[in-house]
XYZ file of C-alpha atoms in Angstrom:
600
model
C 179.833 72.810 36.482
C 177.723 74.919 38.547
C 179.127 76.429 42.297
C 178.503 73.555 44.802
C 176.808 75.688 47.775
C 176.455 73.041 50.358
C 179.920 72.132 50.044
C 180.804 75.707 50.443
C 179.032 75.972 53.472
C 180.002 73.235 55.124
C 183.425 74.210 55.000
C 186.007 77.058 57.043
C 186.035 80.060 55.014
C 189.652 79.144 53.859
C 188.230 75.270 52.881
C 185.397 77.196 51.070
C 188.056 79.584 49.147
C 189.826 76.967 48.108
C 186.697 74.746 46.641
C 185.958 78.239 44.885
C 189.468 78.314 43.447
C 189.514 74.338 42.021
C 185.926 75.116 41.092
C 186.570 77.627 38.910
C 190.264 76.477 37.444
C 188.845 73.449 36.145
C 187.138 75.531 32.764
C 189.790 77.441 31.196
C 189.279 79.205 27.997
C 190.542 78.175 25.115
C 191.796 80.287 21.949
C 194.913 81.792 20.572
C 197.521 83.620 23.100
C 197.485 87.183 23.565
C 201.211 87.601 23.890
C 202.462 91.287 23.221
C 205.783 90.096 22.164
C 209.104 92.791 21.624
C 212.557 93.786 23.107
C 210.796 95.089 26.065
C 209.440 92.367 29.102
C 207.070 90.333 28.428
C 203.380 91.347 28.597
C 199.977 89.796 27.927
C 196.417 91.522 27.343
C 192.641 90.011 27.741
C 189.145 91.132 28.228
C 186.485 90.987 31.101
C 183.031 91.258 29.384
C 180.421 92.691 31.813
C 176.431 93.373 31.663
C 174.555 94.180 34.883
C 170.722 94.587 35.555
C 169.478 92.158 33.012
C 166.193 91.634 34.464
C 164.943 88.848 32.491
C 165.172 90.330 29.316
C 166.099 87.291 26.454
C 164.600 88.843 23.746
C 164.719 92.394 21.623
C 161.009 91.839 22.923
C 158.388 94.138 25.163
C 155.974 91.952 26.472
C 153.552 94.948 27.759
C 153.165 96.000 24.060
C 153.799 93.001 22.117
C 156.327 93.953 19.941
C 159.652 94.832 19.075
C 161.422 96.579 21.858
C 162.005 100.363 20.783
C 162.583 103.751 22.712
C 163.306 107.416 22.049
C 167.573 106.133 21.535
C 166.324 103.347 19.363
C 168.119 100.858 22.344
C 167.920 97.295 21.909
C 167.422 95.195 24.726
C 168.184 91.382 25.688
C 171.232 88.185 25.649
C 170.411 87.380 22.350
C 171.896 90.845 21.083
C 174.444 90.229 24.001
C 175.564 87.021 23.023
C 176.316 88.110 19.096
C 178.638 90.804 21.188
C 180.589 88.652 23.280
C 180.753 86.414 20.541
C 182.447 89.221 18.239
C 184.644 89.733 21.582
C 185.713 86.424 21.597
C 186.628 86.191 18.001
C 188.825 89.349 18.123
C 190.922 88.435 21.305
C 190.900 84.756 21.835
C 188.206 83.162 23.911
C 190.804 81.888 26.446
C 191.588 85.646 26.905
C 188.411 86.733 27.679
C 186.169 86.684 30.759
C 182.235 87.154 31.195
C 180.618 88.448 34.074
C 177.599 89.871 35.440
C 176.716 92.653 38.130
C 173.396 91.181 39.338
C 169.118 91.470 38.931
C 168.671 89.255 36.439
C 165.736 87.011 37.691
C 162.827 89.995 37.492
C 161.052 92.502 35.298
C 159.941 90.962 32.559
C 156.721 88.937 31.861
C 159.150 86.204 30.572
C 160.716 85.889 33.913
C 157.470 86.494 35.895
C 155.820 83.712 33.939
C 158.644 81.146 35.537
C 159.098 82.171 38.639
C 154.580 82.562 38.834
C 153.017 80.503 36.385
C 154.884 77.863 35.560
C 157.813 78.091 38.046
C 160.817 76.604 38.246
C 160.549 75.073 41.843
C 158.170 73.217 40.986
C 158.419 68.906 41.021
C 160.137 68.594 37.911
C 159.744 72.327 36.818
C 161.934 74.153 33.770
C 165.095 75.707 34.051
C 165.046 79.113 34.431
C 165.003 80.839 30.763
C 168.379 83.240 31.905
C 170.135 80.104 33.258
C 169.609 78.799 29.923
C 171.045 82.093 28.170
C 173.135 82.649 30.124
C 174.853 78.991 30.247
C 174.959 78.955 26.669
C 176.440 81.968 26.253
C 179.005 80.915 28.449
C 178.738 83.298 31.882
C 181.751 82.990 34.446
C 180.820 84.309 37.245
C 177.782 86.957 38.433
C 176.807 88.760 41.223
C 173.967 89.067 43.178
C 171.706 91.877 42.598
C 168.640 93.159 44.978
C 166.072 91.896 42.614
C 167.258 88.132 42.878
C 165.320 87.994 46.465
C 162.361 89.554 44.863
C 160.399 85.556 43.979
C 161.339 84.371 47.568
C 165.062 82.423 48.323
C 163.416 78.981 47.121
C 163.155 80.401 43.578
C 166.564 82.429 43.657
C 167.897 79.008 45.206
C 166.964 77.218 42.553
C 167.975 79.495 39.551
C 171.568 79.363 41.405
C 171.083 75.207 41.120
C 170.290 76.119 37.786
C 173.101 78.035 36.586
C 176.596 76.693 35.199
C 178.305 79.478 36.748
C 178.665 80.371 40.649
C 176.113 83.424 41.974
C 177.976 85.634 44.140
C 177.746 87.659 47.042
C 180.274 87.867 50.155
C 178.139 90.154 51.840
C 175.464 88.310 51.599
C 175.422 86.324 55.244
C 173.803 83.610 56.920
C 171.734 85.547 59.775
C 172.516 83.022 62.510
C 176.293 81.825 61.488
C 177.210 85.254 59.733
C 178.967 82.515 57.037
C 178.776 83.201 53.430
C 174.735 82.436 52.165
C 176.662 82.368 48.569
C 180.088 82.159 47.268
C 181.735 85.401 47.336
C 184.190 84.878 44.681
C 185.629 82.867 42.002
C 189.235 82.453 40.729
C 189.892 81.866 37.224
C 192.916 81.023 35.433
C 193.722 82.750 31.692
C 196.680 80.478 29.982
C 199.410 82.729 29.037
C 202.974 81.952 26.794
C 205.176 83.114 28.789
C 205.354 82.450 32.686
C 202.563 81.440 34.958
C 198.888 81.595 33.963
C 197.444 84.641 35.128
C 195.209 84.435 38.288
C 192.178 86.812 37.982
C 189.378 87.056 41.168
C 185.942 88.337 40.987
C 184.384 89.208 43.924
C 181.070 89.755 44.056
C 178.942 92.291 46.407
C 175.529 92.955 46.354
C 173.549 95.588 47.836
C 172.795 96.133 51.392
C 169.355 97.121 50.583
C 167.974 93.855 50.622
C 167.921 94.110 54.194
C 165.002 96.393 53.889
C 163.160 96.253 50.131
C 162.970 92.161 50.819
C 162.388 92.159 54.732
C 160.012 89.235 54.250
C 162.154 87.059 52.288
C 165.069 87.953 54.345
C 164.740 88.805 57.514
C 165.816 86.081 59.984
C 167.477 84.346 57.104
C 169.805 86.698 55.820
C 172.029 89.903 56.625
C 173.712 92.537 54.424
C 176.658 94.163 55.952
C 177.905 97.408 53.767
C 179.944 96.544 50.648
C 183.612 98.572 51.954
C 183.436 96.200 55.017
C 183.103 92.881 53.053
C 185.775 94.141 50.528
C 188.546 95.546 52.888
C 188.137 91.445 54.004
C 188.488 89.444 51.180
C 190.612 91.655 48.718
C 193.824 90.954 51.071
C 192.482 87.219 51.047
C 192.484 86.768 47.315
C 195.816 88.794 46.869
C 196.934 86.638 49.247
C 195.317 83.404 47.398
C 197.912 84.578 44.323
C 195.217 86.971 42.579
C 197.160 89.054 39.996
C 193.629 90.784 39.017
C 190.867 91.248 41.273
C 187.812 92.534 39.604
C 184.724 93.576 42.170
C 181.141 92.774 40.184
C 179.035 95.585 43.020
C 175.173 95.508 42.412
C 175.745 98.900 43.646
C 176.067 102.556 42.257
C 179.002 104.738 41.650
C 177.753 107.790 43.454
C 178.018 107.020 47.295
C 174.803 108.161 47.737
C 171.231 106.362 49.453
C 167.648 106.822 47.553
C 166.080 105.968 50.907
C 167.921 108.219 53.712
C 167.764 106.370 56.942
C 166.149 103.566 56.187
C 169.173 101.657 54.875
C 172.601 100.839 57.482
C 174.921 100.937 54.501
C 175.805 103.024 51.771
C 172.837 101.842 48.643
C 175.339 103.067 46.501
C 178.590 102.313 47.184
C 181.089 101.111 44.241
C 183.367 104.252 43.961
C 184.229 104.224 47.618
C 184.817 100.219 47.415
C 187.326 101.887 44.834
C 188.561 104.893 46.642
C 188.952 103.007 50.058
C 189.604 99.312 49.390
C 193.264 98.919 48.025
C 194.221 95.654 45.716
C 190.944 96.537 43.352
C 192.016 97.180 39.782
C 188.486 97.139 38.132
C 184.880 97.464 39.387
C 182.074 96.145 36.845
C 179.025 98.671 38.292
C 175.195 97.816 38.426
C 172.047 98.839 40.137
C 172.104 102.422 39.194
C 170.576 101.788 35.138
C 172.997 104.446 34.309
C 175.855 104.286 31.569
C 179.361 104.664 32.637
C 181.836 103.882 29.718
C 184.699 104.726 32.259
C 184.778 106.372 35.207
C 188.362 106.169 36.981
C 188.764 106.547 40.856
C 192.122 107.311 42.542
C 192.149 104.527 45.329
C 193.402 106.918 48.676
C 196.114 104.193 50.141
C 197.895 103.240 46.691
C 197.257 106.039 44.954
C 196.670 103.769 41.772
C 193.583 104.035 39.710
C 190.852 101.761 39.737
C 188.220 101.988 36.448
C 184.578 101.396 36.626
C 182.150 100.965 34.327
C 178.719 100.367 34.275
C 176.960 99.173 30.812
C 173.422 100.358 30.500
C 170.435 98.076 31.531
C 168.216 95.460 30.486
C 171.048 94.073 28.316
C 171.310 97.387 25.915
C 175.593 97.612 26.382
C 178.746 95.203 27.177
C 181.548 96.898 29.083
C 184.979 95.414 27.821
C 187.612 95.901 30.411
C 190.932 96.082 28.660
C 194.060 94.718 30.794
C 197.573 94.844 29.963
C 200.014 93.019 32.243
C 203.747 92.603 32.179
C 205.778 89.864 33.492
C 208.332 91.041 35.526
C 210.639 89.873 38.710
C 208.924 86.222 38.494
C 205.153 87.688 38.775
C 202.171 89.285 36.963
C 201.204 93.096 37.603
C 198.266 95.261 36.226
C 200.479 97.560 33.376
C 197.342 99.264 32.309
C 193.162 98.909 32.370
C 190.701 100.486 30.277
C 187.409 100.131 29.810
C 184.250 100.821 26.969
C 180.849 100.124 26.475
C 179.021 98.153 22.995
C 176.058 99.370 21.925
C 173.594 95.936 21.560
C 171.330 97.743 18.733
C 174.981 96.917 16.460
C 174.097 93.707 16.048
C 171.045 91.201 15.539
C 170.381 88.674 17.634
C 172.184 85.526 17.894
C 170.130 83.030 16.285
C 171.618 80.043 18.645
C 169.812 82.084 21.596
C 166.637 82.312 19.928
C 166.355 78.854 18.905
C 167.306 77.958 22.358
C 164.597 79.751 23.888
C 161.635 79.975 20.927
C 159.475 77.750 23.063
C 159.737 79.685 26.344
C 158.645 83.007 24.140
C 155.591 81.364 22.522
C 154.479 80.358 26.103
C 154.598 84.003 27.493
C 153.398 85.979 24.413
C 150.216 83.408 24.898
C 149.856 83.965 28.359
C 149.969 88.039 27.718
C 147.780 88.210 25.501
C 144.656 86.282 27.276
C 141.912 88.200 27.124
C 140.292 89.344 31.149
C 137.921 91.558 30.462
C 136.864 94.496 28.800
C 136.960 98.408 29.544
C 134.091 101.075 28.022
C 136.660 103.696 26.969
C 140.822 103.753 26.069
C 142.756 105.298 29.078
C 146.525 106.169 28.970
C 149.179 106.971 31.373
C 151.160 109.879 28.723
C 149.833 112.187 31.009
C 150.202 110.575 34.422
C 152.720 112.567 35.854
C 151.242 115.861 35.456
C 147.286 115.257 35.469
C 145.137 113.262 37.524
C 144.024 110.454 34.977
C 141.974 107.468 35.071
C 144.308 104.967 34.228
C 146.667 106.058 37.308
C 143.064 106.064 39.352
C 142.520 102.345 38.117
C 145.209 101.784 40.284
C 144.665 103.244 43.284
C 140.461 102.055 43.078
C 141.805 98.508 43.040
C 143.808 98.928 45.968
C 141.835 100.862 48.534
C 138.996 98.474 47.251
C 141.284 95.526 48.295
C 141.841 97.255 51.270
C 138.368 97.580 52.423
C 137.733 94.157 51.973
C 140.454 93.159 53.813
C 139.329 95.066 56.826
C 136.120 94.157 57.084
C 134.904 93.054 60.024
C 138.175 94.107 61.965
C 138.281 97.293 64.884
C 139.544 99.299 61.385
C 136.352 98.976 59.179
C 135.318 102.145 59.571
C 138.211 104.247 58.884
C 138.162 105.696 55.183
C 140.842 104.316 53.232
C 143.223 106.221 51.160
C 145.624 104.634 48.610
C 149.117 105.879 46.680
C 150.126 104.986 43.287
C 152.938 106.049 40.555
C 153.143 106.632 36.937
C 155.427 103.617 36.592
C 155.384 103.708 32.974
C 154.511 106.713 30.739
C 153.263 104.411 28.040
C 151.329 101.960 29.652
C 147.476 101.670 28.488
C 144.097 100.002 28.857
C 142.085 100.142 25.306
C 138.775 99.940 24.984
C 136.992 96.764 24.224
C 139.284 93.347 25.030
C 141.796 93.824 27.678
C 144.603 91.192 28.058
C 146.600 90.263 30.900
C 149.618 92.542 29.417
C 147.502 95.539 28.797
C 146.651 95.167 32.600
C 150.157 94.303 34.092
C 151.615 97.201 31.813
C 149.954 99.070 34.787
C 152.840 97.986 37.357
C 155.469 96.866 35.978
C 157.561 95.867 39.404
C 156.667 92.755 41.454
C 155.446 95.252 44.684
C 153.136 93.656 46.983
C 150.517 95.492 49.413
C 150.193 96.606 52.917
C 147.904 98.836 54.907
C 149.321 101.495 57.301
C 147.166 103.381 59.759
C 148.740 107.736 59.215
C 146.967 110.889 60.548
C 145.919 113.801 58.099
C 149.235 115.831 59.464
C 151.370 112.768 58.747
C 149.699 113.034 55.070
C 150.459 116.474 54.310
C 153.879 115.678 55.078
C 153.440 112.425 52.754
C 152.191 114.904 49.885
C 154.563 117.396 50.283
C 157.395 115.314 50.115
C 155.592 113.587 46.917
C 154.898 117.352 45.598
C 159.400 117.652 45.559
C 159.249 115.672 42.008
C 158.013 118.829 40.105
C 160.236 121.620 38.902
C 159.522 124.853 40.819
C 157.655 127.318 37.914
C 156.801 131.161 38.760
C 153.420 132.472 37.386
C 153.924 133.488 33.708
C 156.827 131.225 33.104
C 156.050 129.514 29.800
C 155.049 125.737 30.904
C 156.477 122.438 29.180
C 155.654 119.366 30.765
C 158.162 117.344 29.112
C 160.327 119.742 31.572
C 157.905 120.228 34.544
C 158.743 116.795 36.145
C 161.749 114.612 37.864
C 163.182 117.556 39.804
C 166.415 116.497 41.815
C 165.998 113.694 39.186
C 163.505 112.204 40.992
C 162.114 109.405 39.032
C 158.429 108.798 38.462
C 157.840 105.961 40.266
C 158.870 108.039 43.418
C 155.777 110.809 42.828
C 152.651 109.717 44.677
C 149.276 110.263 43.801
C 146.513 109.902 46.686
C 143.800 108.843 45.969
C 140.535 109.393 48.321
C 141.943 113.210 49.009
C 141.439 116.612 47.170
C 144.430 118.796 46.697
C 146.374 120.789 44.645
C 150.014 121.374 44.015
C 151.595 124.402 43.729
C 154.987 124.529 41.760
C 155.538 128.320 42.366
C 156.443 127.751 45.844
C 159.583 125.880 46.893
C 159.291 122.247 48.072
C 157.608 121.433 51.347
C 155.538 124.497 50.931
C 153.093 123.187 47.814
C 150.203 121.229 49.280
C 147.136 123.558 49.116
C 143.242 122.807 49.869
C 143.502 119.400 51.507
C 140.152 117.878 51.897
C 138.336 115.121 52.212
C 134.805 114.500 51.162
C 134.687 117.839 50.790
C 136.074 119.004 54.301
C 139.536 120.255 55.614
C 141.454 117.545 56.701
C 141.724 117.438 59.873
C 145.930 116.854 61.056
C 144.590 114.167 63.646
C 142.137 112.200 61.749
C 143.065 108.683 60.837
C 143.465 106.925 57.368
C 144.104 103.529 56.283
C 146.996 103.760 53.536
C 146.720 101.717 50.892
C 150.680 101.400 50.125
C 152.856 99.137 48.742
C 155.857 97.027 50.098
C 158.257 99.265 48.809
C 156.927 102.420 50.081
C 156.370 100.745 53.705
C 159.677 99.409 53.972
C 161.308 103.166 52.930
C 161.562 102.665 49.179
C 162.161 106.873 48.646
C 162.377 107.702 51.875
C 158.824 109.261 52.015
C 158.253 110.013 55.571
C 155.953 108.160 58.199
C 155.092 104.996 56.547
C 158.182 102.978 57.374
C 156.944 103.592 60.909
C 153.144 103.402 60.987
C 151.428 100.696 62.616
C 150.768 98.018 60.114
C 147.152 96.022 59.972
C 147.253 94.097 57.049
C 149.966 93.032 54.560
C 149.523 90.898 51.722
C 152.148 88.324 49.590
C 150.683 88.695 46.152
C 151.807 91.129 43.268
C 149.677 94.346 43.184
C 149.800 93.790 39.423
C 147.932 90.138 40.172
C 145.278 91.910 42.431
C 144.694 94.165 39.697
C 144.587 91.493 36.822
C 142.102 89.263 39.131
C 140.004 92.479 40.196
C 139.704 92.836 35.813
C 138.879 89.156 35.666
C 136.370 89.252 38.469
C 134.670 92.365 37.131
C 134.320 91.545 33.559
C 134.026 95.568 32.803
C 136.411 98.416 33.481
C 134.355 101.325 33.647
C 136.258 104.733 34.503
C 132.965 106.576 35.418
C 132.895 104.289 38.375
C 136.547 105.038 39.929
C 137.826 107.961 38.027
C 137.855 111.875 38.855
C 140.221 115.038 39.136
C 141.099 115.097 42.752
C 144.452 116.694 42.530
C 145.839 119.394 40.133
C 148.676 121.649 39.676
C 148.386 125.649 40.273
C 150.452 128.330 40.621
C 149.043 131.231 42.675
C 145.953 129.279 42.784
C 145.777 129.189 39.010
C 145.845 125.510 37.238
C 148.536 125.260 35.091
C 146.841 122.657 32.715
């Protein structure tokens, strides 16, 4: 039975811990015992499964190239492969000794997902339940976090996958705006039946990440608040130990590394689960997401107790299951934590579990259909391999479609006749438009994220800065050093979807200087740009609300915004069209040197 939200809202937080608690009591496993039995006291051992940043991903099964999922590791991706895991899992220990949980963003990235949250969404009058409520109900999910992605469709959708979902959706620092009450439940209490004693008591609280605030300020703001993730777990840790928790397990959409991707911009730590672990006593285990790193284990001495609480964080998209190991010992009338350790399973083990495919066969067929419609047509093959190193067409596709959009948007305002610039990222190194019949996949390939558009009104100084900060990404490289590009990008570890390209400006880059010292040439339409000229920027959501902490745009005047997908505007620009022709939109306006010397 799912989480009963309006019940838990209209309660006192201690009413509304207690629904949580007879909630999530009423469902308890059941399988052999897991009694460690000998001379010694008494103990008994079980399993937390964990995945974290599913994002919509059912299938072994890439939508943007219509096949197989594969990469460089030979990773598999999706439930199905997860649910032949846990079900392995639950053979081997008992399913009433096992636990399944989830670390959040698992509504978004995929076309699947897309497809019903867009096209034929689940809000709608007698709409279909939400393909990963359906996985992940059969499978048999306990309990899983919020992650920043779930705001991503708007709170009506995200409201009703929660509806949706046999299993409560949690987040305790995830507020009301106006009552500063719980949105969501921010834990659940389960019970594991044991043979000797009392059943063991194990709480998950859930936090999700504070950077909601900011990457979903129009879904949010008003509605919801995000206070940091220490703050809402120095609060309810005490509460559940109190509550009789012998385990409390944290499920953080939320790094490891204490560290922000976007500097000022966010109030609260982005990344936050070790120092949940280093400065929140009563934790014993932290499943980790957000980060799409893999952490098998990753232990972190907590500074009151001195005890060590384990992390883990299984790799993305459904590609690893962390198994937290706990062994506890009965002693002087209660449970205690003896011992916790924790691995990862690698999902490209096993096949998929037939009883998920089956399940969802119909919602596949749908979306492979709707991928592969046919929009238009383009007069020559363009590919992003070369994206983040060379100024190419398909990456100028992009940007065309954007400032065009733009344009249009402003006409007939005070800001017609500015020129209009636009930014764009390699967001995938394999995306591609063939020649002859484009589809809508071969065009959404292009922008893979769910972004949205806004126009900003910068000066040419405020640009340079914009470019030079951009220009960070590439690995500084002295004249005569051999050049490899597979080792000339993601400097700092930068990723690529935080290098900009501008489109509308000449430049070039020069990677033998240091950062902030590489932007050389700046024109426009032939001409030095001048620092106090104006621009309309092209840019989207996540760039104007701080996403990388490029400099400026968070704080630029704003004229026009707009609430659908940049990859729609670029599949209904294709439609409207007919023809993608490069020799309308594509040129070499930026290049890398050294010394004045192009590298390529």
């Amino acid at each position: 039975m799912a989480f009963d939200r309006r019940t838990f809202l209209g309660t006192t937080a201690a009413t509304g811990a207690a629904v949580a608690l007879a909630g999530a009591t009423s469902t308890p496993a059941a399988a052999q015992q897991q009694e460690v039995k000998g001379p010694g006291p008494r103990t008994y051992a079980f399993t937390v499964m964990g995945t974290t940043d599913l994002h919509g991903n059912v299938f072994n099964w890439d939508y943007f190239t219509d096949k197989e999922f594969d990469d460089k590791a030979h990773n598999d991706v999706g439930l199905a492969k997860i649910s032949t895991l846990v079900n392995q899992v639950r053979a081997e220990k008992g399913r009433r000794n096992t636990l399944l949980i989830d670390a959040g963003d698992t509504i978004q990235g995929t076309q699947l997902s897309y497809y019903y949250a867009k096209v034929d969404p689940i809000t709608a009058r007698r709409g279909p339940v939400h393909p990963m409520a359906q996985a992940m109900n059969a499978i048999g999910y306990d309990a899983a976090a919020l992650g920043n992605h779930e705001f991503n469709y708007g709170i009506p959708v995200l409201r009703k996958f929660e509806e949706q979902c046999d299993f409560p959706l949690l987040g305790a620092n995830a507020l009301d705006a106006k009552t500063l009450r719980p949105a969501f439940p921010p834990y659940s209490m389960h019970r594991l039946r044991t043979p000797c004693g009392r059943d063991v008591k194990v709480a998950v609280l859930g936090l999700t990440n504070p950077g909601i605030a900011i990457w979903d300020k129009a879904n949010v703001q008003g509605r919801m608040t995000f206070p940091g993730l220490e703050e809402q777990a120095a609060k309810y840790v005490p509460k559940l130990r109190s509550m009789g928790a012998d385990v409390v397990i944290v499920s953080a959409h939320s790094g490891s590394s204490g560290t922000s991707s976007y500097g000022d911009q966010l109030p609260h730590i982005e990344n936050a689960a070790g120092l949940v672990a280093e400065q929140v006593a009563g934790i014993d285990a932290i499943l980790v997401g957000h980060a799409h790193t893999e952490i098998p284990e990753y232990r972190v001495k907590n500074k009151a107790t001195g005890k060590d609480v384990v992390l883990s964080e299984p790799l993305k998209w459904g590609q690893r299951l962390t198994l937290f190991d706990f062994e506890l010992v009965w002693e002087r009338g209660r449970w205690s934590v003896a011992k916790v350790a924790a691995k990862v399973l690698n999902s490209n083990a096993v096949a998929e579990d037939p009883k998920i495919t089956r399940l969802l066969s119909d919602e596949h067929r749908k979306v492979v259909a709707y991928v592969n419609q046919v929009i238009g047509t383009s007069t020559q093959a363009m590919s992003s391999a070369e994206g983040p190193v060379k100024d190419v067409a398909i990456i100028d596709l992009i940007n065309h479609v954007q400032a065009e959009t733009v344009k249009a948007a402003l006409a007939g305002t005070e800001w017609a006749a500015l020129p209009v610039l636009s930014q764009a990222s390699c967001f995938s190194r394999t995306a591609a438009i063939p020649a002859g019949q484009v589809t809508i996949r071969d065009a959404a390939g292009l922008y893979p994220f769910e972004n949205t558009m806004e126009a900003r009104l910068l000066t040419g100084a405020q640009l340079k800065d914009y470019l030079e900060y951009s220009a960070r990404y590439f690995v500084r490289t002295a004249p005569g050093d051999a050049v490899d590009p597979a080792k000339l990008t993601n400097a700092e570890s930068i990723p690529d979807y935080n290098y900009d390209a501008v489109y509308g400006l000449a430049y070039d880059i020069d990677i033998a200087q240091p950062a902030g010292s590489r932007i050389t040439g700046l024109t426009f339409q032939g001409k030095a740009v001048d620092p106090a000229a104006q621009f309309v920027f092209a840019v989207n959501n996540y760039r104007a609300s701080g996403g990388g902490n490029f400099p400026h745009v968070p704080q630029a005047r704003q004229l026009w915004s707009n609430s659908d997908e940049i990859r729609n505007t670029i599949i209904q620009w294709v439609k409207a069209k007919g023809t993608i022709d490069p020799a309308q939109f594509a040129s070499v306006d930026w290049r890398l040197t050294r010394a004045g010397v192009p590298v390529f």
